[in-house]
GROMACS .gro file of C-alpha atoms in nm:
model
  314
    1UNK     CA    1  -1.349  -0.380  -6.683
    2UNK     CA    2  -1.178  -0.371  -7.009
    3UNK     CA    3  -1.204  -0.734  -7.032
    4UNK     CA    4  -1.575  -0.743  -6.939
    5UNK     CA    5  -1.655  -0.492  -7.221
    6UNK     CA    6  -1.436  -0.689  -7.491
    7UNK     CA    7  -1.638  -1.000  -7.381
    8UNK     CA    8  -1.975  -0.815  -7.450
    9UNK     CA    9  -1.831  -0.677  -7.783
   10UNK     CA   10  -1.710  -1.037  -7.884
   11UNK     CA   11  -2.040  -1.164  -7.793
   12UNK     CA   12  -2.219  -0.964  -8.085
   13UNK     CA   13  -1.912  -0.959  -8.288
   14UNK     CA   14  -1.983  -0.781  -8.600
   15UNK     CA   15  -2.272  -0.579  -8.469
   16UNK     CA   16  -2.280  -0.272  -8.285
   17UNK     CA   17  -2.374  -0.234  -7.895
   18UNK     CA   18  -2.498   0.080  -7.803
   19UNK     CA   19  -2.260   0.258  -7.527
   20UNK     CA   20  -2.593   0.308  -7.286
   21UNK     CA   21  -2.656  -0.050  -7.304
   22UNK     CA   22  -2.306  -0.142  -7.202
   23UNK     CA   23  -2.312   0.112  -6.946
   24UNK     CA   24  -2.628  -0.003  -6.809
   25UNK     CA   25  -2.487  -0.339  -6.753
   26UNK     CA   26  -2.199  -0.247  -6.601
   27UNK     CA   27  -2.357   0.020  -6.386
   28UNK     CA   28  -2.106   0.271  -6.488
   29UNK     CA   29  -2.128   0.612  -6.690
   30UNK     CA   30  -2.067   0.630  -7.048
   31UNK     CA   31  -1.760   0.838  -7.027
   32UNK     CA   32  -1.626   0.545  -6.815
   33UNK     CA   33  -1.728   0.289  -7.109
   34UNK     CA   34  -1.555   0.535  -7.353
   35UNK     CA   35  -1.253   0.582  -7.180
   36UNK     CA   36  -1.204   0.180  -7.176
   37UNK     CA   37  -1.300   0.139  -7.513
   38UNK     CA   38  -1.013   0.386  -7.605
   39UNK     CA   39  -0.778   0.189  -7.416
   40UNK     CA   40  -0.877  -0.139  -7.592
   41UNK     CA   41  -0.851   0.026  -7.939
   42UNK     CA   42  -0.481   0.158  -7.832
   43UNK     CA   43  -0.413  -0.213  -7.743
   44UNK     CA   44  -0.487  -0.292  -8.103
   45UNK     CA   45  -0.836  -0.425  -8.089
   46UNK     CA   46  -1.021  -0.366  -8.402
   47UNK     CA   47  -1.332  -0.149  -8.255
   48UNK     CA   48  -1.526   0.066  -8.464
   49UNK     CA   49  -1.724   0.343  -8.285
   50UNK     CA   50  -2.044   0.538  -8.405
   51UNK     CA   51  -2.202   0.832  -8.187
   52UNK     CA   52  -2.561   0.687  -8.294
   53UNK     CA   53  -2.474   0.319  -8.292
   54UNK     CA   54  -2.213   0.237  -8.028
   55UNK     CA   55  -1.928  -0.002  -8.024
   56UNK     CA   56  -1.858  -0.296  -8.263
   57UNK     CA   57  -1.583  -0.544  -8.255
   58UNK     CA   58  -1.461  -0.635  -8.619
   59UNK     CA   59  -1.628  -0.993  -8.728
   60UNK     CA   60  -1.282  -1.088  -8.833
   61UNK     CA   61  -1.154  -1.056  -8.483
   62UNK     CA   62  -1.012  -1.356  -8.281
   63UNK     CA   63  -1.004  -1.274  -7.923
   64UNK     CA   64  -0.865  -1.482  -7.630
   65UNK     CA   65  -1.056  -1.530  -7.305
   66UNK     CA   66  -0.854  -1.712  -7.035
   67UNK     CA   67  -1.201  -1.779  -6.841
   68UNK     CA   68  -1.341  -1.980  -7.130
   69UNK     CA   69  -1.007  -2.185  -7.154
   70UNK     CA   70  -1.016  -2.250  -6.787
   71UNK     CA   71  -1.352  -2.395  -6.780
   72UNK     CA   72  -1.257  -2.632  -7.074
   73UNK     CA   73  -0.907  -2.785  -6.970
   74UNK     CA   74  -0.813  -3.038  -6.662
   75UNK     CA   75  -0.754  -2.895  -6.321
   76UNK     CA   76  -0.391  -3.001  -6.370
   77UNK     CA   77  -0.344  -2.642  -6.532
   78UNK     CA   78  -0.352  -2.421  -6.237
   79UNK     CA   79  -0.324  -2.049  -6.338
   80UNK     CA   80  -0.339  -1.851  -6.675
   81UNK     CA   81  -0.220  -1.531  -6.759
   82UNK     CA   82  -0.290  -1.336  -7.083
   83UNK     CA   83  -0.080  -1.080  -7.216
   84UNK     CA   84  -0.195  -0.855  -7.494
   85UNK     CA   85   0.216  -0.807  -7.589
   86UNK     CA   86   0.515  -0.942  -7.431
   87UNK     CA   87   0.872  -1.032  -7.516
   88UNK     CA   88   0.879  -1.387  -7.483
   89UNK     CA   89   0.621  -1.636  -7.280
   90UNK     CA   90   0.923  -1.879  -7.237
   91UNK     CA   91   1.152  -1.611  -7.058
   92UNK     CA   92   0.859  -1.516  -6.848
   93UNK     CA   93   0.769  -1.845  -6.718
   94UNK     CA   94   1.146  -1.906  -6.596
   95UNK     CA   95   1.075  -1.711  -6.294
   96UNK     CA   96   1.070  -1.904  -5.964
   97UNK     CA   97   0.698  -1.791  -5.900
   98UNK     CA   98   0.573  -2.007  -6.191
   99UNK     CA   99   0.495  -2.379  -6.116
  100UNK     CA  100   0.360  -2.657  -6.277
  101UNK     CA  101   0.030  -2.636  -6.468
  102UNK     CA  102   0.093  -2.245  -6.498
  103UNK     CA  103   0.029  -2.111  -6.823
  104UNK     CA  104   0.102  -1.773  -7.017
  105UNK     CA  105  -0.053  -1.664  -7.335
  106UNK     CA  106   0.045  -1.381  -7.549
  107UNK     CA  107  -0.117  -1.220  -7.830
  108UNK     CA  108   0.197  -1.073  -7.970
  109UNK     CA  109   0.560  -1.124  -7.909
  110UNK     CA  110   0.816  -0.902  -7.963
  111UNK     CA  111   1.102  -1.127  -7.898
  112UNK     CA  112   0.964  -1.450  -7.956
  113UNK     CA  113   1.232  -1.717  -7.941
  114UNK     CA  114   1.290  -2.046  -8.120
  115UNK     CA  115   1.558  -2.331  -8.098
  116UNK     CA  116   1.916  -2.226  -8.080
  117UNK     CA  117   1.830  -1.868  -8.024
  118UNK     CA  118   1.645  -1.831  -8.350
  119UNK     CA  119   1.369  -1.563  -8.353
  120UNK     CA  120   0.981  -1.667  -8.378
  121UNK     CA  121   0.789  -1.426  -8.614
  122UNK     CA  122   0.485  -1.361  -8.357
  123UNK     CA  123   0.244  -1.094  -8.544
  124UNK     CA  124  -0.068  -0.982  -8.329
  125UNK     CA  125  -0.365  -1.197  -8.374
  126UNK     CA  126  -0.218  -1.433  -8.614
  127UNK     CA  127  -0.113  -1.710  -8.412
  128UNK     CA  128  -0.105  -1.876  -8.069
  129UNK     CA  129   0.215  -1.782  -7.868
  130UNK     CA  130   0.203  -1.960  -7.525
  131UNK     CA  131   0.418  -2.144  -7.260
  132UNK     CA  132   0.337  -2.373  -6.987
  133UNK     CA  133   0.532  -2.526  -6.667
  134UNK     CA  134   0.574  -2.882  -6.600
  135UNK     CA  135   0.784  -3.087  -6.325
  136UNK     CA  136   0.813  -3.420  -6.512
  137UNK     CA  137   0.966  -3.712  -6.322
  138UNK     CA  138   1.219  -3.754  -6.567
  139UNK     CA  139   1.597  -3.750  -6.632
  140UNK     CA  140   1.753  -3.490  -6.887
  141UNK     CA  141   1.837  -3.783  -7.074
  142UNK     CA  142   1.433  -3.848  -7.117
  143UNK     CA  143   1.346  -3.460  -7.180
  144UNK     CA  144   1.333  -3.539  -7.555
  145UNK     CA  145   0.994  -3.728  -7.459
  146UNK     CA  146   0.836  -3.405  -7.345
  147UNK     CA  147   0.885  -3.238  -7.711
  148UNK     CA  148   0.779  -3.552  -7.862
  149UNK     CA  149   0.421  -3.545  -7.666
  150UNK     CA  150   0.390  -3.179  -7.742
  151UNK     CA  151   0.453  -3.232  -8.117
  152UNK     CA  152   0.196  -3.536  -8.110
  153UNK     CA  153  -0.086  -3.321  -7.918
  154UNK     CA  154  -0.011  -3.027  -8.190
  155UNK     CA  155  -0.064  -3.275  -8.477
  156UNK     CA  156  -0.381  -3.405  -8.312
  157UNK     CA  157  -0.521  -3.074  -8.247
  158UNK     CA  158  -0.447  -2.938  -8.597
  159UNK     CA  159  -0.637  -3.254  -8.755
  160UNK     CA  160  -0.927  -3.249  -8.540
  161UNK     CA  161  -0.999  -2.873  -8.646
  162UNK     CA  162  -0.846  -2.860  -9.007
  163UNK     CA  163  -0.829  -3.102  -9.313
  164UNK     CA  164  -0.471  -3.080  -9.324
  165UNK     CA  165  -0.207  -3.346  -9.289
  166UNK     CA  166   0.106  -3.209  -9.094
  167UNK     CA  167   0.389  -3.400  -8.989
  168UNK     CA  168   0.687  -3.373  -8.745
  169UNK     CA  169   1.018  -3.263  -8.855
  170UNK     CA  170   1.252  -3.424  -8.588
  171UNK     CA  171   1.257  -3.304  -8.326
  172UNK     CA  172   1.061  -2.988  -8.270
  173UNK     CA  173   0.891  -2.838  -8.601
  174UNK     CA  174   0.514  -2.909  -8.736
  175UNK     CA  175   0.550  -2.887  -9.105
  176UNK     CA  176   0.278  -2.841  -9.355
  177UNK     CA  177   0.341  -2.895  -9.726
  178UNK     CA  178   0.711  -2.859  -9.678
  179UNK     CA  179   0.671  -2.545  -9.479
  180UNK     CA  180   0.678  -2.467  -9.085
  181UNK     CA  181   0.383  -2.386  -8.924
  182UNK     CA  182   0.487  -2.459  -8.558
  183UNK     CA  183   0.785  -2.476  -8.334
  184UNK     CA  184   0.824  -2.610  -7.979
  185UNK     CA  185   1.103  -2.479  -7.740
  186UNK     CA  186   1.145  -2.677  -7.416
  187UNK     CA  187   1.388  -2.540  -7.156
  188UNK     CA  188   1.472  -2.744  -6.833
  189UNK     CA  189   1.607  -2.653  -6.477
  190UNK     CA  190   1.804  -2.949  -6.353
  191UNK     CA  191   1.888  -3.091  -6.018
  192UNK     CA  192   2.230  -3.145  -6.045
  193UNK     CA  193   2.268  -3.433  -5.788
  194UNK     CA  194   2.043  -3.658  -5.968
  195UNK     CA  195   2.043  -3.505  -6.328
  196UNK     CA  196   1.655  -3.491  -6.284
  197UNK     CA  197   1.433  -3.229  -6.431
  198UNK     CA  198   1.283  -2.986  -6.175
  199UNK     CA  199   1.108  -2.772  -6.403
  200UNK     CA  200   1.040  -2.772  -6.765
  201UNK     CA  201   0.910  -2.437  -6.945
  202UNK     CA  202   0.735  -2.560  -7.261
  203UNK     CA  203   0.694  -2.278  -7.540
  204UNK     CA  204   0.445  -2.331  -7.845
  205UNK     CA  205   0.465  -2.100  -8.128
  206UNK     CA  206   0.156  -2.193  -8.400
  207UNK     CA  207   0.082  -1.999  -8.715
  208UNK     CA  208  -0.299  -1.996  -8.735
  209UNK     CA  209  -0.475  -1.716  -8.914
  210UNK     CA  210  -0.401  -1.586  -9.298
  211UNK     CA  211  -0.098  -1.362  -9.304
  212UNK     CA  212   0.195  -1.227  -9.540
  213UNK     CA  213   0.526  -1.354  -9.420
  214UNK     CA  214   0.830  -1.132  -9.427
  215UNK     CA  215   1.075  -1.187  -9.725
  216UNK     CA  216   1.299  -1.413  -9.501
  217UNK     CA  217   1.036  -1.642  -9.430
  218UNK     CA  218   0.776  -1.653  -9.694
  219UNK     CA  219   0.957  -1.973  -9.841
  220UNK     CA  220   0.970  -2.163  -9.547
  221UNK     CA  221   0.687  -2.056  -9.310
  222UNK     CA  222   0.302  -2.104  -9.329
  223UNK     CA  223  -0.021  -2.088  -9.138
  224UNK     CA  224  -0.328  -2.304  -9.086
  225UNK     CA  225  -0.519  -2.079  -9.287
  226UNK     CA  226  -0.282  -2.032  -9.565
  227UNK     CA  227  -0.314  -2.389  -9.633
  228UNK     CA  228  -0.694  -2.443  -9.623
  229UNK     CA  229  -0.967  -2.188  -9.604
  230UNK     CA  230  -1.139  -2.275  -9.259
  231UNK     CA  231  -1.158  -2.024  -8.976
  232UNK     CA  232  -1.110  -2.181  -8.613
  233UNK     CA  233  -1.077  -1.959  -8.322
  234UNK     CA  234  -0.768  -1.990  -8.128
  235UNK     CA  235  -0.946  -2.052  -7.813
  236UNK     CA  236  -1.065  -2.391  -7.963
  237UNK     CA  237  -0.712  -2.492  -8.075
  238UNK     CA  238  -0.562  -2.394  -7.734
  239UNK     CA  239  -0.834  -2.599  -7.544
  240UNK     CA  240  -0.790  -2.898  -7.758
  241UNK     CA  241  -0.428  -2.861  -7.709
  242UNK     CA  242  -0.409  -2.869  -7.357
  243UNK     CA  243  -0.671  -3.166  -7.343
  244UNK     CA  244  -0.461  -3.373  -7.571
  245UNK     CA  245  -0.143  -3.299  -7.386
  246UNK     CA  246  -0.265  -3.385  -7.035
  247UNK     CA  247  -0.395  -3.722  -7.154
  248UNK     CA  248  -0.086  -3.808  -7.315
  249UNK     CA  249   0.172  -3.684  -7.082
  250UNK     CA  250  -0.015  -3.881  -6.781
  251UNK     CA  251   0.064  -4.204  -6.963
  252UNK     CA  252   0.383  -4.082  -7.151
  253UNK     CA  253   0.203  -4.241  -7.433
  254UNK     CA  254   0.332  -4.084  -7.764
  255UNK     CA  255   0.580  -4.294  -7.952
  256UNK     CA  256   0.328  -4.485  -8.183
  257UNK     CA  257   0.166  -4.140  -8.294
  258UNK     CA  258   0.511  -3.978  -8.316
  259UNK     CA  259   0.623  -4.233  -8.588
  260UNK     CA  260   0.323  -4.200  -8.777
  261UNK     CA  261   0.336  -3.811  -8.805
  262UNK     CA  262   0.707  -3.830  -8.879
  263UNK     CA  263   0.860  -3.677  -9.167
  264UNK     CA  264   1.201  -3.823  -9.148
  265UNK     CA  265   1.146  -4.171  -9.055
  266UNK     CA  266   1.288  -4.421  -9.320
  267UNK     CA  267   1.442  -4.138  -9.502
  268UNK     CA  268   1.773  -4.013  -9.611
  269UNK     CA  269   1.899  -3.724  -9.405
  270UNK     CA  270   2.204  -3.484  -9.377
  271UNK     CA  271   2.309  -3.478  -9.017
  272UNK     CA  272   2.473  -3.124  -8.906
  273UNK     CA  273   2.668  -3.143  -8.596
  274UNK     CA  274   2.981  -2.958  -8.466
  275UNK     CA  275   3.069  -2.755  -8.775
  276UNK     CA  276   3.039  -3.099  -8.975
  277UNK     CA  277   2.807  -3.274  -9.179
  278UNK     CA  278   2.747  -3.650  -9.251
  279UNK     CA  279   2.482  -3.862  -9.457
  280UNK     CA  280   2.260  -4.077  -9.237
  281UNK     CA  281   1.962  -4.317  -9.300
  282UNK     CA  282   1.674  -4.321  -9.006
  283UNK     CA  283   1.602  -4.658  -8.929
  284UNK     CA  284   1.353  -4.594  -8.660
  285UNK     CA  285   1.259  -4.372  -8.356
  286UNK     CA  286   1.331  -4.508  -8.040
  287UNK     CA  287   1.113  -4.492  -7.725
  288UNK     CA  288   1.296  -4.186  -7.612
  289UNK     CA  289   1.222  -3.993  -7.929
  290UNK     CA  290   1.589  -4.010  -8.041
  291UNK     CA  291   1.675  -4.138  -8.375
  292UNK     CA  292   1.817  -4.465  -8.470
  293UNK     CA  293   2.031  -4.392  -8.759
  294UNK     CA  294   2.272  -4.585  -9.008
  295UNK     CA  295   2.582  -4.418  -9.084
  296UNK     CA  296   2.824  -4.601  -9.323
  297UNK     CA  297   2.681  -4.919  -9.217
  298UNK     CA  298   2.684  -4.847  -8.838
  299UNK     CA  299   2.372  -4.796  -8.612
  300UNK     CA  300   2.391  -4.472  -8.412
  301UNK     CA  301   2.151  -4.265  -8.200
  302UNK     CA  302   2.085  -3.927  -8.230
  303UNK     CA  303   1.970  -3.727  -7.917
  304UNK     CA  304   1.844  -3.329  -7.934
  305UNK     CA  305   2.028  -3.059  -7.820
  306UNK     CA  306   2.358  -3.075  -8.031
  307UNK     CA  307   2.248  -3.160  -8.386
  308UNK     CA  308   2.009  -3.034  -8.648
  309UNK     CA  309   1.874  -3.241  -8.918
  310UNK     CA  310   1.790  -3.170  -9.273
  311UNK     CA  311   1.644  -3.427  -9.548
  312UNK     CA  312   1.950  -3.500  -9.775
  313UNK     CA  313   1.934  -3.376 -10.144
  314UNK     CA  314   1.818  -3.617 -10.375
   0.00000   0.00000   0.00000
Protein backbone atom coordinates (compact mmCIF):
# COMPACT_ATOMS: atom_id res chain seq x y z
CA UNK A 1 0.00 0.00 0.00
CA UNK A 2 2.90 2.35 0.70
CA UNK A 3 3.98 2.11 -2.94
CA UNK A 4 0.45 2.86 -4.15
CA UNK A 5 0.21 5.92 -1.91
CA UNK A 6 3.65 7.06 -3.05
CA UNK A 7 2.65 6.72 -6.69
CA UNK A 8 -0.51 8.77 -6.06
CA UNK A 9 1.58 11.51 -4.45
CA UNK A 10 4.13 11.33 -7.25
CA UNK A 11 1.41 11.80 -9.88
CA UNK A 12 0.53 15.11 -8.18
CA UNK A 13 4.10 15.98 -7.17
CA UNK A 14 4.35 19.46 -5.69
CA UNK A 15 0.59 19.60 -4.98
CA UNK A 16 -1.41 18.48 -1.97
CA UNK A 17 -3.81 15.52 -2.01
CA UNK A 18 -6.29 15.26 0.81
CA UNK A 19 -6.12 12.25 3.09
CA UNK A 20 -9.81 11.67 2.40
CA UNK A 21 -9.24 11.31 -1.35
CA UNK A 22 -6.44 8.80 -0.73
CA UNK A 23 -8.52 6.80 1.75
CA UNK A 24 -11.53 6.79 -0.58
CA UNK A 25 -9.52 5.56 -3.56
CA UNK A 26 -7.78 2.85 -1.56
CA UNK A 27 -10.88 2.03 0.49
CA UNK A 28 -9.03 2.24 3.80
CA UNK A 29 -9.35 4.51 6.84
CA UNK A 30 -7.67 7.91 7.17
CA UNK A 31 -5.72 6.43 10.09
CA UNK A 32 -4.32 3.70 7.85
CA UNK A 33 -3.27 6.30 5.28
CA UNK A 34 -1.57 8.34 8.00
CA UNK A 35 0.38 5.31 9.25
CA UNK A 36 1.69 4.53 5.77
CA UNK A 37 2.61 8.17 5.15
CA UNK A 38 4.59 8.14 8.37
CA UNK A 39 6.48 5.04 7.24
CA UNK A 40 7.31 6.69 3.91
CA UNK A 41 8.64 9.77 5.70
CA UNK A 42 10.76 7.51 7.95
CA UNK A 43 12.24 5.95 4.81
CA UNK A 44 13.39 9.40 3.70
CA UNK A 45 10.70 10.53 1.27
CA UNK A 46 10.16 14.29 1.38
CA UNK A 47 6.42 14.38 2.12
CA UNK A 48 4.79 17.42 3.69
CA UNK A 49 1.68 16.99 5.84
CA UNK A 50 -1.08 19.53 6.52
CA UNK A 51 -4.25 18.92 8.54
CA UNK A 52 -6.22 21.10 6.12
CA UNK A 53 -4.55 20.30 2.78
CA UNK A 54 -3.46 16.68 3.13
CA UNK A 55 -0.13 15.36 1.83
CA UNK A 56 2.39 16.62 -0.73
CA UNK A 57 5.48 14.98 -2.21
CA UNK A 58 8.18 17.58 -2.78
CA UNK A 59 8.39 18.70 -6.42
CA UNK A 60 12.12 17.93 -6.57
CA UNK A 61 11.65 14.30 -5.48
CA UNK A 62 12.72 11.68 -8.00
CA UNK A 63 10.99 8.43 -7.09
CA UNK A 64 11.60 5.17 -8.96
CA UNK A 65 8.69 2.81 -9.67
CA UNK A 66 9.70 -0.60 -10.93
CA UNK A 67 6.35 -1.21 -12.68
CA UNK A 68 7.09 1.77 -14.96
CA UNK A 69 10.48 0.28 -15.79
CA UNK A 70 9.10 -3.22 -16.41
CA UNK A 71 6.63 -1.85 -18.94
CA UNK A 72 9.38 -0.12 -20.92
CA UNK A 73 12.21 -2.66 -21.24
CA UNK A 74 12.51 -6.00 -23.13
CA UNK A 75 11.20 -9.27 -21.69
CA UNK A 76 14.83 -10.38 -21.41
CA UNK A 77 14.75 -8.69 -18.01
CA UNK A 78 12.74 -11.04 -15.82
CA UNK A 79 12.46 -9.62 -12.33
CA UNK A 80 13.13 -6.21 -10.73
CA UNK A 81 13.61 -5.62 -7.02
CA UNK A 82 13.77 -2.16 -5.47
CA UNK A 83 15.37 -1.22 -2.13
CA UNK A 84 15.17 2.10 -0.31
CA UNK A 85 18.53 1.16 1.22
CA UNK A 86 20.88 -1.78 0.89
CA UNK A 87 24.57 -2.40 1.53
CA UNK A 88 25.41 -3.29 -2.08
CA UNK A 89 23.28 -4.41 -5.03
CA UNK A 90 26.21 -6.42 -6.41
CA UNK A 91 26.69 -8.29 -3.14
CA UNK A 92 22.96 -9.07 -3.06
CA UNK A 93 22.82 -10.47 -6.58
CA UNK A 94 25.67 -12.90 -6.08
CA UNK A 95 23.12 -15.13 -4.33
CA UNK A 96 22.24 -18.25 -6.33
CA UNK A 97 18.54 -17.37 -6.57
CA UNK A 98 19.30 -14.57 -9.03
CA UNK A 99 19.50 -15.59 -12.66
CA UNK A 100 19.86 -13.96 -16.08
CA UNK A 101 17.68 -10.89 -16.49
CA UNK A 102 17.17 -10.20 -12.78
CA UNK A 103 17.70 -6.59 -11.66
CA UNK A 104 18.16 -4.95 -8.26
CA UNK A 105 17.91 -1.17 -7.83
CA UNK A 106 18.74 0.79 -4.68
CA UNK A 107 17.92 4.38 -3.77
CA UNK A 108 20.90 4.35 -1.40
CA UNK A 109 23.81 2.00 -0.81
CA UNK A 110 25.48 2.00 2.59
CA UNK A 111 28.45 -0.01 1.32
CA UNK A 112 28.57 0.54 -2.43
CA UNK A 113 31.62 -1.05 -4.05
CA UNK A 114 33.82 -0.17 -6.99
CA UNK A 115 36.74 -1.90 -8.65
CA UNK A 116 39.52 -3.37 -6.48
CA UNK A 117 37.41 -3.06 -3.34
CA UNK A 118 37.09 0.73 -3.47
CA UNK A 119 33.99 2.32 -1.96
CA UNK A 120 31.42 3.96 -4.26
CA UNK A 121 29.69 7.06 -2.88
CA UNK A 122 25.93 6.29 -3.07
CA UNK A 123 23.78 8.97 -1.37
CA UNK A 124 19.98 8.70 -1.32
CA UNK A 125 18.04 9.91 -4.36
CA UNK A 126 21.14 11.43 -5.97
CA UNK A 127 22.17 8.67 -8.32
CA UNK A 128 21.37 5.34 -9.89
CA UNK A 129 22.78 2.28 -8.14
CA UNK A 130 21.74 -0.99 -9.69
CA UNK A 131 22.96 -4.46 -10.59
CA UNK A 132 21.75 -7.11 -13.00
CA UNK A 133 22.64 -10.66 -13.94
CA UNK A 134 23.56 -12.13 -17.31
CA UNK A 135 24.72 -15.61 -18.27
CA UNK A 136 26.88 -14.97 -21.33
CA UNK A 137 28.27 -17.75 -23.46
CA UNK A 138 31.75 -16.29 -23.16
CA UNK A 139 35.06 -17.37 -21.72
CA UNK A 140 36.68 -15.43 -18.92
CA UNK A 141 39.10 -14.07 -21.52
CA UNK A 142 36.20 -12.34 -23.26
CA UNK A 143 34.62 -10.91 -20.11
CA UNK A 144 36.00 -7.44 -20.80
CA UNK A 145 33.54 -7.21 -23.69
CA UNK A 146 30.65 -6.99 -21.21
CA UNK A 147 32.22 -4.08 -19.36
CA UNK A 148 32.76 -2.36 -22.70
CA UNK A 149 29.13 -2.88 -23.78
CA UNK A 150 27.95 -1.42 -20.46
CA UNK A 151 30.20 1.60 -20.91
CA UNK A 152 28.91 2.24 -24.43
CA UNK A 153 25.29 1.84 -23.26
CA UNK A 154 25.86 4.37 -20.48
CA UNK A 155 27.43 6.85 -22.88
CA UNK A 156 24.48 6.53 -25.29
CA UNK A 157 22.03 6.95 -22.40
CA UNK A 158 23.73 10.09 -21.13
CA UNK A 159 23.96 11.65 -24.58
CA UNK A 160 20.30 10.84 -25.30
CA UNK A 161 19.17 12.76 -22.22
CA UNK A 162 21.76 15.49 -21.68
CA UNK A 163 23.78 17.94 -23.82
CA UNK A 164 26.99 16.34 -22.56
CA UNK A 165 29.96 14.53 -24.14
CA UNK A 166 31.20 11.86 -21.73
CA UNK A 167 34.07 9.53 -22.48
CA UNK A 168 35.25 6.09 -21.39
CA UNK A 169 38.37 5.79 -19.29
CA UNK A 170 39.56 2.24 -19.78
CA UNK A 171 38.33 0.04 -18.50
CA UNK A 172 35.25 0.81 -16.42
CA UNK A 173 34.87 4.54 -15.69
CA UNK A 174 32.72 7.16 -17.43
CA UNK A 175 34.32 10.60 -17.39
CA UNK A 176 32.82 14.09 -17.70
CA UNK A 177 35.07 17.15 -17.80
CA UNK A 178 37.96 15.11 -16.37
CA UNK A 179 35.89 13.83 -13.44
CA UNK A 180 34.27 10.44 -12.85
CA UNK A 181 30.49 10.38 -13.24
CA UNK A 182 29.92 6.61 -13.32
CA UNK A 183 31.60 3.31 -12.60
CA UNK A 184 31.00 -0.26 -13.72
CA UNK A 185 31.77 -3.36 -11.65
CA UNK A 186 31.52 -6.81 -13.27
CA UNK A 187 31.93 -9.91 -11.13
CA UNK A 188 31.79 -13.40 -12.63
CA UNK A 189 31.37 -16.99 -11.48
CA UNK A 190 33.21 -19.46 -13.70
CA UNK A 191 32.77 -23.04 -14.82
CA UNK A 192 36.23 -24.37 -13.94
CA UNK A 193 36.35 -27.14 -16.56
CA UNK A 194 35.59 -24.87 -19.51
CA UNK A 195 36.71 -21.45 -18.16
CA UNK A 196 33.31 -20.16 -19.31
CA UNK A 197 31.29 -17.64 -17.38
CA UNK A 198 28.36 -19.26 -15.59
CA UNK A 199 26.97 -16.01 -14.21
CA UNK A 200 28.02 -12.40 -14.26
CA UNK A 201 26.77 -9.70 -11.91
CA UNK A 202 27.07 -6.22 -13.41
CA UNK A 203 26.92 -3.23 -11.09
CA UNK A 204 26.39 0.35 -12.27
CA UNK A 205 26.82 3.48 -10.20
CA UNK A 206 25.85 6.74 -11.95
CA UNK A 207 25.83 10.14 -10.25
CA UNK A 208 22.70 11.88 -11.57
CA UNK A 209 21.40 14.82 -9.53
CA UNK A 210 23.18 17.94 -8.34
CA UNK A 211 25.16 17.27 -5.17
CA UNK A 212 28.11 18.33 -3.03
CA UNK A 213 30.72 15.60 -2.88
CA UNK A 214 32.84 14.80 0.21
CA UNK A 215 36.26 16.44 0.39
CA UNK A 216 38.05 13.30 -0.79
CA UNK A 217 35.88 13.13 -3.93
CA UNK A 218 35.10 16.73 -4.87
CA UNK A 219 38.11 17.06 -7.19
CA UNK A 220 37.65 13.73 -8.94
CA UNK A 221 33.87 13.06 -9.03
CA UNK A 222 30.90 14.83 -10.58
CA UNK A 223 27.25 14.28 -11.47
CA UNK A 224 25.24 14.81 -14.64
CA UNK A 225 23.38 17.79 -13.16
CA UNK A 226 26.60 19.27 -11.79
CA UNK A 227 27.71 19.54 -15.41
CA UNK A 228 24.47 20.85 -16.94
CA UNK A 229 21.16 22.34 -15.79
CA UNK A 230 18.78 19.68 -17.05
CA UNK A 231 16.56 17.49 -14.89
CA UNK A 232 15.88 13.96 -16.14
CA UNK A 233 14.09 11.50 -13.89
CA UNK A 234 16.03 8.39 -13.00
CA UNK A 235 13.38 6.06 -14.40
CA UNK A 236 13.99 7.48 -17.89
CA UNK A 237 17.73 7.00 -17.56
CA UNK A 238 17.51 3.41 -16.37
CA UNK A 239 14.95 2.50 -19.06
CA UNK A 240 17.18 3.91 -21.78
CA UNK A 241 20.22 2.10 -20.39
CA UNK A 242 18.55 -1.32 -20.34
CA UNK A 243 17.21 -0.87 -23.86
CA UNK A 244 20.61 0.16 -25.22
CA UNK A 245 22.38 -2.66 -23.36
CA UNK A 246 19.96 -5.29 -24.64
CA UNK A 247 20.47 -4.29 -28.27
CA UNK A 248 24.27 -4.19 -28.06
CA UNK A 249 24.49 -7.36 -25.95
CA UNK A 250 22.41 -9.37 -28.46
CA UNK A 251 24.91 -8.68 -31.21
CA UNK A 252 28.01 -8.09 -29.08
CA UNK A 253 28.30 -4.92 -31.13
CA UNK A 254 30.27 -2.27 -29.32
CA UNK A 255 33.83 -1.86 -30.55
CA UNK A 256 33.30 1.02 -33.02
CA UNK A 257 31.41 3.09 -30.45
CA UNK A 258 33.84 2.07 -27.73
CA UNK A 259 36.74 3.45 -29.74
CA UNK A 260 34.79 6.60 -30.60
CA UNK A 261 34.09 7.36 -26.94
CA UNK A 262 37.47 6.27 -25.56
CA UNK A 263 39.57 8.83 -23.71
CA UNK A 264 42.78 6.78 -23.91
CA UNK A 265 42.97 5.77 -27.57
CA UNK A 266 46.06 7.32 -29.20
CA UNK A 267 47.19 8.72 -25.86
CA UNK A 268 50.36 8.45 -23.83
CA UNK A 269 49.60 6.59 -20.62
CA UNK A 270 51.26 5.23 -17.52
CA UNK A 271 50.52 1.62 -16.67
CA UNK A 272 50.57 0.62 -12.99
CA UNK A 273 50.97 -3.10 -12.52
CA UNK A 274 52.33 -5.36 -9.76
CA UNK A 275 53.69 -2.40 -7.77
CA UNK A 276 55.58 -1.18 -10.81
CA UNK A 277 54.83 1.43 -13.47
CA UNK A 278 55.89 2.04 -17.04
CA UNK A 279 55.08 4.41 -19.89
CA UNK A 280 53.10 3.30 -22.93
CA UNK A 281 51.23 4.60 -25.95
CA UNK A 282 47.77 3.27 -26.87
CA UNK A 283 47.89 2.14 -30.49
CA UNK A 284 44.44 0.59 -30.71
CA UNK A 285 41.61 -1.11 -28.85
CA UNK A 286 41.27 -4.79 -29.71
CA UNK A 287 37.99 -6.51 -30.52
CA UNK A 288 37.86 -7.93 -26.98
CA UNK A 289 38.24 -4.36 -25.56
CA UNK A 290 41.80 -4.92 -24.40
CA UNK A 291 44.36 -2.25 -25.28
CA UNK A 292 47.09 -2.63 -27.85
CA UNK A 293 49.96 -0.53 -26.52
CA UNK A 294 53.48 0.34 -27.51
CA UNK A 295 56.11 -0.06 -24.79
CA UNK A 296 59.74 0.65 -25.68
CA UNK A 297 58.97 0.04 -29.38
CA UNK A 298 57.35 -3.32 -28.54
CA UNK A 299 53.63 -4.02 -28.97
CA UNK A 300 51.74 -5.51 -26.03
CA UNK A 301 48.12 -6.26 -25.14
CA UNK A 302 46.73 -5.05 -21.82
CA UNK A 303 43.76 -6.85 -20.24
CA UNK A 304 41.54 -6.01 -17.27
CA UNK A 305 41.80 -7.27 -13.74
CA UNK A 306 45.52 -6.75 -13.13
CA UNK A 307 46.18 -3.13 -13.91
CA UNK A 308 44.89 0.38 -13.58
CA UNK A 309 45.68 2.99 -16.20
CA UNK A 310 46.25 6.71 -15.92
CA UNK A 311 47.24 9.22 -18.52
CA UNK A 312 50.91 10.01 -18.42
CA UNK A 313 51.88 13.43 -17.17
CA UNK A 314 52.67 15.86 -19.96
